[in-house]
Tab-separated table of C-alpha atoms in Angstrom:
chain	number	residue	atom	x	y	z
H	2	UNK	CA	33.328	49.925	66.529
H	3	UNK	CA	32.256	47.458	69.206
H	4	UNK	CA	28.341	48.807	68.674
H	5	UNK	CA	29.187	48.196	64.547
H	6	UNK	CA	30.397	44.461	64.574
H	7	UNK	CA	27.137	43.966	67.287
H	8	UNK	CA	25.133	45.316	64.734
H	9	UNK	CA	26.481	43.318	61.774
H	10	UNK	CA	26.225	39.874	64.333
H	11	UNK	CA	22.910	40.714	64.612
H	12	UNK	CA	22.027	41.311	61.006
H	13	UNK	CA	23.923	38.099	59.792
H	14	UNK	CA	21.567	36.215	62.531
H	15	UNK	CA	18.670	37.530	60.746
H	16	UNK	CA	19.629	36.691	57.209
H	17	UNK	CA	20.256	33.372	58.298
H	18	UNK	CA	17.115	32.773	59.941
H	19	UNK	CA	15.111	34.105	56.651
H	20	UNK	CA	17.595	31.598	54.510
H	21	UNK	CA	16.410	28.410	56.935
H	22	UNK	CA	12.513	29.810	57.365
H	23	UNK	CA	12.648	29.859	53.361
H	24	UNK	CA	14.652	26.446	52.851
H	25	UNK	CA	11.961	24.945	55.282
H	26	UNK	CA	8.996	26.609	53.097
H	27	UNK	CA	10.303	24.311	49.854
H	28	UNK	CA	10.544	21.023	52.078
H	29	UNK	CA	8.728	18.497	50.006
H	30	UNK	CA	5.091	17.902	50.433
H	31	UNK	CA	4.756	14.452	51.924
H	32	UNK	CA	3.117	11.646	49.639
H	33	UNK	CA	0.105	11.421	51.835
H	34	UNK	CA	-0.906	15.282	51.167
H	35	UNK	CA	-0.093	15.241	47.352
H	36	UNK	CA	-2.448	12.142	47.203
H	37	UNK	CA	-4.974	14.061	49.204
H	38	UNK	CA	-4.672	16.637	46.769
H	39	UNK	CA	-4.907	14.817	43.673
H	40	UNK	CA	-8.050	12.712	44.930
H	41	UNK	CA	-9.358	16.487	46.129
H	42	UNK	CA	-8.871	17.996	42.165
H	43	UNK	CA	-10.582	14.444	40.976
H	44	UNK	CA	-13.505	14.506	43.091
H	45	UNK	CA	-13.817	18.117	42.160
H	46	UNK	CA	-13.648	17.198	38.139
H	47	UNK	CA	-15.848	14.053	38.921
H	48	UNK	CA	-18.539	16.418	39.951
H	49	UNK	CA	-18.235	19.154	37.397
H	50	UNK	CA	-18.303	16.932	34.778
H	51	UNK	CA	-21.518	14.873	36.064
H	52	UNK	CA	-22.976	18.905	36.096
H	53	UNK	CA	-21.508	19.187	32.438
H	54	UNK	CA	-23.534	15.431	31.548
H	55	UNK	CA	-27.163	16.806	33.583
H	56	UNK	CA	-27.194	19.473	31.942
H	57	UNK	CA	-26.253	18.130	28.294
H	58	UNK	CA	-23.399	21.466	27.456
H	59	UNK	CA	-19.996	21.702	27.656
H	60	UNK	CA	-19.864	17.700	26.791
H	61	UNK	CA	-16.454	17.924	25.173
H	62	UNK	CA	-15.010	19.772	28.117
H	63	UNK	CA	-16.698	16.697	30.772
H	64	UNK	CA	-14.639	13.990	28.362
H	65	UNK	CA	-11.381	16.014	28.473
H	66	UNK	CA	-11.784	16.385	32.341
H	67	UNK	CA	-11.766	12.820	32.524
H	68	UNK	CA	-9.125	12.083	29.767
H	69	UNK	CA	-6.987	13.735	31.700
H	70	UNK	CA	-7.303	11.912	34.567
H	71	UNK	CA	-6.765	8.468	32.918
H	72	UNK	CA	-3.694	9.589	31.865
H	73	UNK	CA	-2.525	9.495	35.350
H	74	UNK	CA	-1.146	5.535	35.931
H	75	UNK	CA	-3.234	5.644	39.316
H	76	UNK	CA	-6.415	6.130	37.881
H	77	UNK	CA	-5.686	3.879	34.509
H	78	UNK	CA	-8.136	0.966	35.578
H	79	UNK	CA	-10.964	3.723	37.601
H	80	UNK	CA	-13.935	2.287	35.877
H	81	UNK	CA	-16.147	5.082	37.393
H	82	UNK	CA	-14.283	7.706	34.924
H	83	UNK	CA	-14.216	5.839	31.653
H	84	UNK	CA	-17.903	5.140	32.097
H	85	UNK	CA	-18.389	9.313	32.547
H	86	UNK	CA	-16.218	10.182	29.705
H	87	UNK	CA	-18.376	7.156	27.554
H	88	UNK	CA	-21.036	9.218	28.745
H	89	UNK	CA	-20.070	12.513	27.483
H	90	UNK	CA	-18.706	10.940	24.476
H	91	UNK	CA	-22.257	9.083	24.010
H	92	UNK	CA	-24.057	12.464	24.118
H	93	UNK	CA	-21.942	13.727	22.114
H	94	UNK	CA	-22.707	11.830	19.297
H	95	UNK	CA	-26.390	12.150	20.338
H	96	UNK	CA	-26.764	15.631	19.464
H	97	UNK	CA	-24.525	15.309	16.350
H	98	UNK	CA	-26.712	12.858	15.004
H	99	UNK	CA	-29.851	14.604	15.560
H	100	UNK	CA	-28.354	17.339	13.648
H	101	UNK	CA	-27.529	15.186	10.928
H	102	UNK	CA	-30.686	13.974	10.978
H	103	UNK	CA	-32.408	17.340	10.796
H	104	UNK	CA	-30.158	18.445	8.113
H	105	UNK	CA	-28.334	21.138	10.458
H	106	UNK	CA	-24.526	22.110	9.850
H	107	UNK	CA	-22.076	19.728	11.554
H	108	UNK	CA	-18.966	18.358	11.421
H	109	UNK	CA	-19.424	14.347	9.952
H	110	UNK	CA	-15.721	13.727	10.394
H	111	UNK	CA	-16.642	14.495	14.000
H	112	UNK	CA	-20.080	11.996	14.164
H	113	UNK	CA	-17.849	9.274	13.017
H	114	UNK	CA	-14.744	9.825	15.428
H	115	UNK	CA	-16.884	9.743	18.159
H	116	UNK	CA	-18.584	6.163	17.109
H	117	UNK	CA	-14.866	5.011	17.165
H	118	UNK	CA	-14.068	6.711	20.499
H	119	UNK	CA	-17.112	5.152	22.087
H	120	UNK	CA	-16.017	1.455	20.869
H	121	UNK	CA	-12.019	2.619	22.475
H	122	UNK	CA	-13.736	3.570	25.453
H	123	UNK	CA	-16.072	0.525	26.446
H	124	UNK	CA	-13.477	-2.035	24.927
H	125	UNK	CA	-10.987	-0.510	27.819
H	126	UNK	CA	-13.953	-1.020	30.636
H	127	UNK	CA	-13.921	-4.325	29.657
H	128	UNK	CA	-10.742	-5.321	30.153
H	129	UNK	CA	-11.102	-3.903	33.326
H	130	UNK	CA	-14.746	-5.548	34.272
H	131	UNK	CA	-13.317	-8.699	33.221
H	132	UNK	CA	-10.349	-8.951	35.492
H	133	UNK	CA	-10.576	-11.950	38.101
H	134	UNK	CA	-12.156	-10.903	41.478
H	135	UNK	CA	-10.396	-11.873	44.434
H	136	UNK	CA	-11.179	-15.533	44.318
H	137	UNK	CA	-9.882	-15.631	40.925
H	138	UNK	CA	-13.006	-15.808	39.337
H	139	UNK	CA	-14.462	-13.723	36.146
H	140	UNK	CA	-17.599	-12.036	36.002
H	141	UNK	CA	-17.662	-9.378	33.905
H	142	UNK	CA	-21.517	-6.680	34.940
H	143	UNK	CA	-21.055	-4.674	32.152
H	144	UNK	CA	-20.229	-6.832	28.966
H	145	UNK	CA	-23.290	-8.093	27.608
H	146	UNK	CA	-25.051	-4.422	28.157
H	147	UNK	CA	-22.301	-3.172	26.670
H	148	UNK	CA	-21.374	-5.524	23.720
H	149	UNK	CA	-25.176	-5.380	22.555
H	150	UNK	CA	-25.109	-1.345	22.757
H	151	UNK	CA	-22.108	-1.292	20.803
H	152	UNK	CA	-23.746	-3.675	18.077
H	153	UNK	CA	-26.039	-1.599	17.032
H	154	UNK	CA	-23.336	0.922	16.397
H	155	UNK	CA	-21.174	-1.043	14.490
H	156	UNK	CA	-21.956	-0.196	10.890
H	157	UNK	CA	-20.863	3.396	11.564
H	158	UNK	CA	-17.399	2.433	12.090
H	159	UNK	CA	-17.785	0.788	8.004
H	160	UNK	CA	-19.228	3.455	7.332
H	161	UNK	CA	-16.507	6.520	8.989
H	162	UNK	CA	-13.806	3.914	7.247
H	163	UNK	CA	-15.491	4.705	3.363
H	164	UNK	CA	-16.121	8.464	4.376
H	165	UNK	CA	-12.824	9.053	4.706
H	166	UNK	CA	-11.840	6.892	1.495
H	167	UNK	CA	-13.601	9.082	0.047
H	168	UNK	CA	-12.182	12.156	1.641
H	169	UNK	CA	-8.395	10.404	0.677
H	170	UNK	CA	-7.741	10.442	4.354
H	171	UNK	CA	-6.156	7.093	4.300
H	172	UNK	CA	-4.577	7.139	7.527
H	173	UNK	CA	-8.017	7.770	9.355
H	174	UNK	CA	-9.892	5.255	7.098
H	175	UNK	CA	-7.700	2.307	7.855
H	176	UNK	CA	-8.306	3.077	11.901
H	177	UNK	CA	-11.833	2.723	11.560
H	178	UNK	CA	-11.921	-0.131	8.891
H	179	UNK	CA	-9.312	-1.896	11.827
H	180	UNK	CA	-11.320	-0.990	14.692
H	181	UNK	CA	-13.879	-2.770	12.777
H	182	UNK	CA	-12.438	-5.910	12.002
H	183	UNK	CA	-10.890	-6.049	15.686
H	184	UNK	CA	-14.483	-6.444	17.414
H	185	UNK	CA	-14.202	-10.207	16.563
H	186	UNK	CA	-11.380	-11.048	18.477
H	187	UNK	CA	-12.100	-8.521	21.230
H	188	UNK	CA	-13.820	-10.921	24.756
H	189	UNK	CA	-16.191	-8.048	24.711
H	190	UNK	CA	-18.110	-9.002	21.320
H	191	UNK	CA	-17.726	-12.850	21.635
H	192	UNK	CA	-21.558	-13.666	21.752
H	193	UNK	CA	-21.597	-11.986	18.668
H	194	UNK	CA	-19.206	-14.307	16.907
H	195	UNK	CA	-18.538	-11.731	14.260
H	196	UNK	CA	-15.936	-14.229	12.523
H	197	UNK	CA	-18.128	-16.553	11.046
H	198	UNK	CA	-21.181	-14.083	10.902
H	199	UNK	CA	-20.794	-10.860	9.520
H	200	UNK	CA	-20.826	-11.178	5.923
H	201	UNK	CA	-18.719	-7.748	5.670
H	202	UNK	CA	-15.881	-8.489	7.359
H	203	UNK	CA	-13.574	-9.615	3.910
H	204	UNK	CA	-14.458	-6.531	2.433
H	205	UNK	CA	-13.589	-4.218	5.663
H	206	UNK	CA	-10.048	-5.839	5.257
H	207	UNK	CA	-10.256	-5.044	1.727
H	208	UNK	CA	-10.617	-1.252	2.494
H	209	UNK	CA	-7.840	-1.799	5.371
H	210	UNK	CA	-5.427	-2.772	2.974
H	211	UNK	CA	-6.383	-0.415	-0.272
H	212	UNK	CA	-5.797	2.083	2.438
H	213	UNK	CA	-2.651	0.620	3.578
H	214	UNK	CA	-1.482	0.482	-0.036
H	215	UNK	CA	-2.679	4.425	-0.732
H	216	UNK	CA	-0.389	5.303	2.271
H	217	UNK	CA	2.647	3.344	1.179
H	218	UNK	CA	2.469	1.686	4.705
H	219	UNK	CA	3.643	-2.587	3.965
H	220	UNK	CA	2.847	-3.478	7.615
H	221	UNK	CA	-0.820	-1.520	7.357
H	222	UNK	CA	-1.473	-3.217	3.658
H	223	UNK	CA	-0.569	-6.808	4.837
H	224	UNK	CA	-1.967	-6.555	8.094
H	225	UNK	CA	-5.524	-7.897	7.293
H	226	UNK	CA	-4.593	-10.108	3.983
H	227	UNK	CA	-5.612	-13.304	5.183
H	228	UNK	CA	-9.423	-11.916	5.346
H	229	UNK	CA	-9.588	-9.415	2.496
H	230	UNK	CA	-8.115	-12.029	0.036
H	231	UNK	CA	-11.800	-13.784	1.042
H	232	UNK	CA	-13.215	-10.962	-1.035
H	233	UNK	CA	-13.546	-12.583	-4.189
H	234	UNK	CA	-15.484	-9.248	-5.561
H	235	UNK	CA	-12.027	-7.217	-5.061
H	236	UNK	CA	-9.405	-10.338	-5.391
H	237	UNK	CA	-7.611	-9.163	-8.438
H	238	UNK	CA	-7.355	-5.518	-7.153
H	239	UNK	CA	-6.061	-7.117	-3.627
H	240	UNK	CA	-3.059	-9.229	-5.725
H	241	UNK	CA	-2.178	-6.170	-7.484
H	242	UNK	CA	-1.978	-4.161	-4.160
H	243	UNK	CA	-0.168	-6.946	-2.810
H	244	UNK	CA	2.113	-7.268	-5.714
H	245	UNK	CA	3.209	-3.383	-5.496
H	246	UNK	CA	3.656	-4.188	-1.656
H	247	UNK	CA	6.084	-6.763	-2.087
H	248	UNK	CA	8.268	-4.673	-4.333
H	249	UNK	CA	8.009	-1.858	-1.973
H	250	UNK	CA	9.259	-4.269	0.584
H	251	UNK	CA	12.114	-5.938	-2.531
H	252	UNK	CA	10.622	-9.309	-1.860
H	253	UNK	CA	11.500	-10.473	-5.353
H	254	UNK	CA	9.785	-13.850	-4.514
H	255	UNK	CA	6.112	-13.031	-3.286
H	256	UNK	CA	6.402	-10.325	-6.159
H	257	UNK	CA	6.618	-12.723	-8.727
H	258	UNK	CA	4.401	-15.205	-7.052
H	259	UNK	CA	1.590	-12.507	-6.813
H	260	UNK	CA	1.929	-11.357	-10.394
H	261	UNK	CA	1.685	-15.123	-11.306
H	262	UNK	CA	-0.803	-15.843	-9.325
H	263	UNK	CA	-2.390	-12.487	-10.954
H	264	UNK	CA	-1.875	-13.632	-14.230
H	265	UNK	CA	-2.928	-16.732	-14.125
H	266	UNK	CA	-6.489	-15.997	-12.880
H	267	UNK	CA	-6.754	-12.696	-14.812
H	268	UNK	CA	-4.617	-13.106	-18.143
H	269	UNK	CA	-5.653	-10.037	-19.552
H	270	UNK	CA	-5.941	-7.704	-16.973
H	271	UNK	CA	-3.314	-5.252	-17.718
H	272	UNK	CA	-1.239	-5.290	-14.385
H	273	UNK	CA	0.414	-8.359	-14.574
H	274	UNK	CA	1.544	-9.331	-18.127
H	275	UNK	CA	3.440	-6.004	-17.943
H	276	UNK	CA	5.210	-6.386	-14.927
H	277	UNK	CA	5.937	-9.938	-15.424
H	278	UNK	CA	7.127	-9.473	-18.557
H	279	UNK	CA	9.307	-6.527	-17.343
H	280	UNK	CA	10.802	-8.816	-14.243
H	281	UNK	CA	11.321	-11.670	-16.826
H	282	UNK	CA	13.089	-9.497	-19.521
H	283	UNK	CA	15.664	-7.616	-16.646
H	284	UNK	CA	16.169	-11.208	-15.626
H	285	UNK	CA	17.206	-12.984	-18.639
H	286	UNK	CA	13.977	-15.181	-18.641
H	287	UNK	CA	13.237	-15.028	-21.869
H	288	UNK	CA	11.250	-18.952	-21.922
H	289	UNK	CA	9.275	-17.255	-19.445
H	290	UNK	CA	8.430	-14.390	-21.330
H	291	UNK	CA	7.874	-17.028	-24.231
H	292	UNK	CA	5.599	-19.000	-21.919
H	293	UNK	CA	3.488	-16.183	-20.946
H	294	UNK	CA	3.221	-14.807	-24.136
H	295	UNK	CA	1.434	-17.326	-25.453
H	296	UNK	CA	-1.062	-17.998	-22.954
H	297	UNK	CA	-2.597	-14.479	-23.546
H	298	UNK	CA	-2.038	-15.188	-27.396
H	299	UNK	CA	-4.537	-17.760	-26.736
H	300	UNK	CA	-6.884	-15.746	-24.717
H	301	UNK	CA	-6.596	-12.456	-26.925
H	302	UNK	CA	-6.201	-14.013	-30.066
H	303	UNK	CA	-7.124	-10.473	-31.710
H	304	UNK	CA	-4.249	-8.964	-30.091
H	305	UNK	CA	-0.835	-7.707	-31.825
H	306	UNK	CA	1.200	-6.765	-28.725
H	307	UNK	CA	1.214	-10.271	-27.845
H	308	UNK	CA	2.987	-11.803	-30.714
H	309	UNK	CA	5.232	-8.910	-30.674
H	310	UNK	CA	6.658	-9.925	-27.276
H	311	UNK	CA	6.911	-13.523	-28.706
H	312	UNK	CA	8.873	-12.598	-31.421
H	313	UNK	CA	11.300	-10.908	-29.424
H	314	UNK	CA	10.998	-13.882	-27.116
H	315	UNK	CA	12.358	-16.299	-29.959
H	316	UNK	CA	14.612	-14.078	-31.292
H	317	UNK	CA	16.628	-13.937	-27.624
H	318	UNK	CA	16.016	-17.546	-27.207
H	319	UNK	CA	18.259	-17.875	-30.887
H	320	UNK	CA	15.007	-19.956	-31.857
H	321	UNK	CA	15.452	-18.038	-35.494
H	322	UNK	CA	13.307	-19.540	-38.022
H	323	UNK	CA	10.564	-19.724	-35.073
H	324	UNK	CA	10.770	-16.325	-34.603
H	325	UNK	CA	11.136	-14.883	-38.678
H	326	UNK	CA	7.827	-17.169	-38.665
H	327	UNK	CA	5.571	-15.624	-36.414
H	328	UNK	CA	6.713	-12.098	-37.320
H	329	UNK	CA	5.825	-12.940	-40.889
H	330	UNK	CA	2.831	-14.116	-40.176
H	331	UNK	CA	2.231	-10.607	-37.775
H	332	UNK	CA	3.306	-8.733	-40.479
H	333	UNK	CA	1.012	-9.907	-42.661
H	334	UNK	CA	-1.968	-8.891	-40.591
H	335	UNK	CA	-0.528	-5.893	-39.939
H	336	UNK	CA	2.582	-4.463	-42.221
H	337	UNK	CA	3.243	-1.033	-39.987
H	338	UNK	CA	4.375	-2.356	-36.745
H	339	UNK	CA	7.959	-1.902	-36.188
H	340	UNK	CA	8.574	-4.650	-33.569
H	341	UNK	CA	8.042	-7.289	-36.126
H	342	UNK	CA	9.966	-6.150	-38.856
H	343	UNK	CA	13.270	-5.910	-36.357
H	344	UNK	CA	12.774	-9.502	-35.170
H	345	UNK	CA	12.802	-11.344	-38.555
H	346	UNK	CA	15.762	-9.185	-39.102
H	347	UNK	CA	17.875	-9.667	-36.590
H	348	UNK	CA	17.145	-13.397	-37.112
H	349	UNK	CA	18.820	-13.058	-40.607
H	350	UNK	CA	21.341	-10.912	-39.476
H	351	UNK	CA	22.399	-13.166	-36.176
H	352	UNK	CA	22.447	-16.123	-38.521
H	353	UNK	CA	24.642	-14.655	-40.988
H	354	UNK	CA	27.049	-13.295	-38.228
H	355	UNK	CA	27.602	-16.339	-36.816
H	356	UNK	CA	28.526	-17.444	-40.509
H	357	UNK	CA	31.277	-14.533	-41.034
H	358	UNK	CA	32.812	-15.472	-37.846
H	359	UNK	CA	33.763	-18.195	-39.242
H	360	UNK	CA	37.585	-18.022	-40.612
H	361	UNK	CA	37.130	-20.599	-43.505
H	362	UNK	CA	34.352	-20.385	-45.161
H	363	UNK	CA	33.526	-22.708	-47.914
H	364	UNK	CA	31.565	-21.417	-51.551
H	365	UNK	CA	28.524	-22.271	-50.328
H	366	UNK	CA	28.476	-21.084	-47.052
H	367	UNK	CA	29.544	-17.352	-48.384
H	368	UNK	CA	26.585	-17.922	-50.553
H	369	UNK	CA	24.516	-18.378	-47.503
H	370	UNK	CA	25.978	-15.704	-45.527
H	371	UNK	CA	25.538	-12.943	-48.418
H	372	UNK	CA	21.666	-14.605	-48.665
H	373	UNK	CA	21.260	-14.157	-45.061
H	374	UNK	CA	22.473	-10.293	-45.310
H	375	UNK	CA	20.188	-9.354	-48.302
H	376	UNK	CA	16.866	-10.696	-46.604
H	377	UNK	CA	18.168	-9.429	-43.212
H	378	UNK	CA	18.599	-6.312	-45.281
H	379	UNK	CA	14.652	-6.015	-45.920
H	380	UNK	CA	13.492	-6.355	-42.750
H	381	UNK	CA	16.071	-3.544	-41.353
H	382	UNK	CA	15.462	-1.228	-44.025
H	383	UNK	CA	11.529	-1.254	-43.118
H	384	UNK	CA	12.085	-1.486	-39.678
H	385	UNK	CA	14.566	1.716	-40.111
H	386	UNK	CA	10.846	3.483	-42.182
H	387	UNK	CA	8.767	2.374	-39.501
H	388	UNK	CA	11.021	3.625	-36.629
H	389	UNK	CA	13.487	6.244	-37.320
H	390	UNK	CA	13.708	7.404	-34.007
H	391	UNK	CA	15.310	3.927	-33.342
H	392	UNK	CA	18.551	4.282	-34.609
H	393	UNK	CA	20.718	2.715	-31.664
H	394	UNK	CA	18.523	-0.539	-32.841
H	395	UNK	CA	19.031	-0.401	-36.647
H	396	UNK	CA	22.202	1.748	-37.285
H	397	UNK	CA	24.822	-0.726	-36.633
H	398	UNK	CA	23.287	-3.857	-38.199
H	399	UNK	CA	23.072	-1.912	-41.516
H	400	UNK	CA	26.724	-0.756	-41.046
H	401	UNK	CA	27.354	-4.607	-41.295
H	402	UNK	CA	24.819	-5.191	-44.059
H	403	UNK	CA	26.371	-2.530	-46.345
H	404	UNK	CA	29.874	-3.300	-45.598
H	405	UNK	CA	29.527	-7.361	-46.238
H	406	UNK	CA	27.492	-6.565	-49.488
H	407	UNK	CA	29.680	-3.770	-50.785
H	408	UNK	CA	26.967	-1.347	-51.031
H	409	UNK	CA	29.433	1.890	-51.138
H	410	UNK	CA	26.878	4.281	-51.057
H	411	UNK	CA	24.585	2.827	-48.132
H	412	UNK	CA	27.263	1.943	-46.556
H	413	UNK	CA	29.018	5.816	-46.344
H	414	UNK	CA	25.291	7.201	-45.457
H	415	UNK	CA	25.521	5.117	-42.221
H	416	UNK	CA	28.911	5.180	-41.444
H	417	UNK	CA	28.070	9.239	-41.505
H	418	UNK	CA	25.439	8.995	-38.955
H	419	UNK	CA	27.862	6.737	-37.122
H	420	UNK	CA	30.065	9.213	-36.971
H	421	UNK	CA	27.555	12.322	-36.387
H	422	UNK	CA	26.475	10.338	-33.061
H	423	UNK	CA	29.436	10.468	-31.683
C-alpha cells in the first residue's frame, strides 16, 4: 500500500513537471527576437525579389513580396521597398507593352492598372522623400527624376479612364480619370504646373463625373464639377448630369437652378423643357410654365407641342379668352391635336360654371351661360373624337353640358358611361 501511494507521489511529480516544462515552452517570445525575426523574413524577401527583378520572371510575385511588407505599420515609410515593388511594377508594364506593341495576346485592363499603380507607388515615395531631415529642412533626391518619368506616362492614365468607359466599368474609369486630375495638386508634379497647362484637364473631369453619374455615386459626380463645367464642348451634357444628381440627392433648389440654367442656354434641347415643365406643373407654377413656354415658342416657332403647353398654361392661369385664342389659332394649323381642342373648351365650360353658380341669374346672363355651354360643347365633343381614351377628361364636363342644355338623349349616353365606370 505504502509502495502504491510512493508510486502515485512519484507519478503526480512527473505530470507536474511535463505541465510546467510545457507552460514554459509557450512563454512569449520577447519583442527583441520577434523583431529579429521579422527583419530576418524581410531581408530574405528583399533578396528574392531583387533575384525575381535580375532576372525579369516572376515580377508579380517580387511586387506582392513587397506589398506585403508595407502593409506592416513598421515598414510603411521603408523607401528601399516601394522603390523595388515600383520596380517590378515598372517591368511589368514593360513587357506588357512590348506585347501590345507586337500585337501578342495580353490583358489591356492589366497595361493600364499598372500605369496607375506606378503613379500610387512613386506619389507615396514622395511623401516620404519629402519629409524634413533632421534640421527641419526639405530636400526631396528623388522628385524631379521621378515627376519627369511619370510625365511621360501620363496620357495612359486618360487613356485606361476611356478604355474602361468604353468597357462600362465606371467604377474603374473614374479612378483613373481622378488619379489623373490629382497630379496637379500632388508636390510631386509641381514643376509641371498641370493646372494652368494641360489643356485636357476639363475634359478628364468631364469623364470623372459622366462616370460618377453612370454609377449613381452624387459625391463621385460632383467631385470634379468646378473643372469639367470648363468643358464648354460637353457643358450641356455636364448640367443635365448635374441636374439628375441633384434630384438624386432631393435638392429641389440646384435642380431647378440647373434645369434653368439648362434651358436657358439650350432652349431646345430636350432635357430641360420637360423636366421643368414637369417640376412647374406638380408645383402649381403655372406663370412659369407660361413663361417658358413661350421662349421656345419663339425659338421653335414650327413647333406644336409648345403652344399646347401654353394653352394649358392659360387655361390654369383662368386667363380664358387668352387661352380659347391661341388654341384656335393651333387648331387651325393643325385640326387633329387633342390638347387644343380641350383647352378652348374648358375655357367655355369654366366660364359658364362660374355663371350657374350664381343663385340669381338675370335674362341675359342665362343667355350667356347657355352660349357658353353650346360652344364649350364643340370643343368637348371633338376633343371626346380625337381622344376617346380620355374619358376621365371629357366625361363629366359633357354630363354638365347635356344636363344644362336639356339634351335628353346625350345626356342618358353619358350618364351610362358614368355609371358603367363605376
Amino acid at each position: 500500500m505504502i509502495r502504491k501511494i510512493i508510486a502515485l507521489g512519484v507519478l503526480s511529480w512527473v505530470v507536474l513537471l511535463g505541465v510546467f516544462a510545457q507552460a514554459d515552452s509557450k512563454k512569449p517570445v520577447s519583442d527583441a527576437k520577434l523583431k529579429q525575426k521579422a527583419a530576418a523574413a524581410l531581408k530574405k524577401d528583399i533578396s528574392l525579389a531583387k533575384s525575381y527583378l535580375k532576372a525579369g520572371n516572376n515580377l508579380s510575385k517580387a511586387e506582392q513580396l513587397m506589398e506585403k511588407h508595407l502593409k506592416d505599420s513598421a515598414n510603411r515609410n521603408n523607401e528601399r521597398l516601394w522603390l523595388i515593388m515600383f520596380d517590378a511594377v515598372r517591368k511589368q508594364y514593360d513587357q506588357g507593352n512590348e506585347k501590345l506593341y507586337l500585337k501578342q495576346a495580353y490583358d489591356t485592363s492589366s497595361f493600364f492598372n499598372l500605369t496607375k499603380k506606378m503613379f500610387t507607388i512613386l506619389e507615396a515615395v514622395d511623401s516620404i522623400d519629402a519629409r524634413p531631415n533632421s534640421a527641419g529642412v526639405v530636400k526631396p533626391q528623388y522628385r524631379r527624376k521621378h515627376a519627369e518619368f511619370l510625365n511621360d506616362y501620363r496620357q495612359n492614365l486618360f487613356n485606361g479612364g476611356i478604355f474602361f468607359v468604353r468597357k462600362q466599368k465606371y467604377v474603374e474609369a473614374y479612378s483613373f480619370f481622378d488619379k489623373y486630375i490629382d497630379c496637379a495638386i500632388q508636390p510631386l508634379f509641381g514643376q509641371f504646373n498641370y493646372s494652368e497647362t494641360d489643356s485636357m484637364m476639363p475634359e478628364a473631369a468631364y469623364w470623372a463625373v459622366y462616370c460618377g453619374y453612370k454609377n449613381q455615386d452624387p459625391k463621385a459626380t460632383l467631385h470634379h464639377t468646378y473643372l469639367a463645367l470648363k468643358d464648354t464642348a460637353h457643358y450641356c451634357m455636364m448640367l443635365q448630369y448635374l441636374a439628375e444628381t441633384y434630384k438624386l440627392e432631393n435638392d429641389t433648389v440646384r435642380y431647378l437652378e440647373t434645369l434653368n440654367e439648362g434651358f436657358k442656354k439650350y432652349p431646345l434641347f430636350p432635357f430641360f423643357f420637360p423636366r421643368l415643365l414637369d417640376a412647374y406643373t406638380h408645383q402649381g407654377e403655372w406663370y412659369k410654365v407660361l413663361e417658358i413656354a413661350e421662349i421656345a415658342m419663339k425659338k421653335d416657332t414650327a413647333s406644336v407641342y409648345y403652344p399646347q403647353v401654353q394653352g394649358t398654361a392659360l387655361l390654369n392661369l383662368n386667363r380664358y379668352d387668352e387661352c380659347i385664342k391661341a388654341s384656335d389659332q393651333l387648331i387651325a394649323r393643325n385640326d387633329s391635336l387633342p390638347e387644343p381642342w380641350y383647352s378652348a373648351g374648358m375655357s367655355y365650360f369654366n366660364q359658364a360654371v362660374a355663371l350657374d353658380k350664381n343663385v340669381r341669374l338675370s335674362n341675359k346672363e342665362r343667355l350667356r351661360m347657355q352660349e357658353l355651354y353650346k360652344k364649350a360643347m364643340t370643343y368637348m365633343k371633338r376633343f371626346r373624337q380625337l381622344a376617346p381614351d380620355q374619358q376621365e377628361r371629357w366625361v363629366f364636363p359633357l354630363y354638365t353640358i347635356y344636363l344644362n342644355l336639356n339634351m335628353g338623349t346625350e345626356f342618358d349616353e353619358i350618364d351610362r358611361l358614368i355609371k358603367k365606370g363605376k
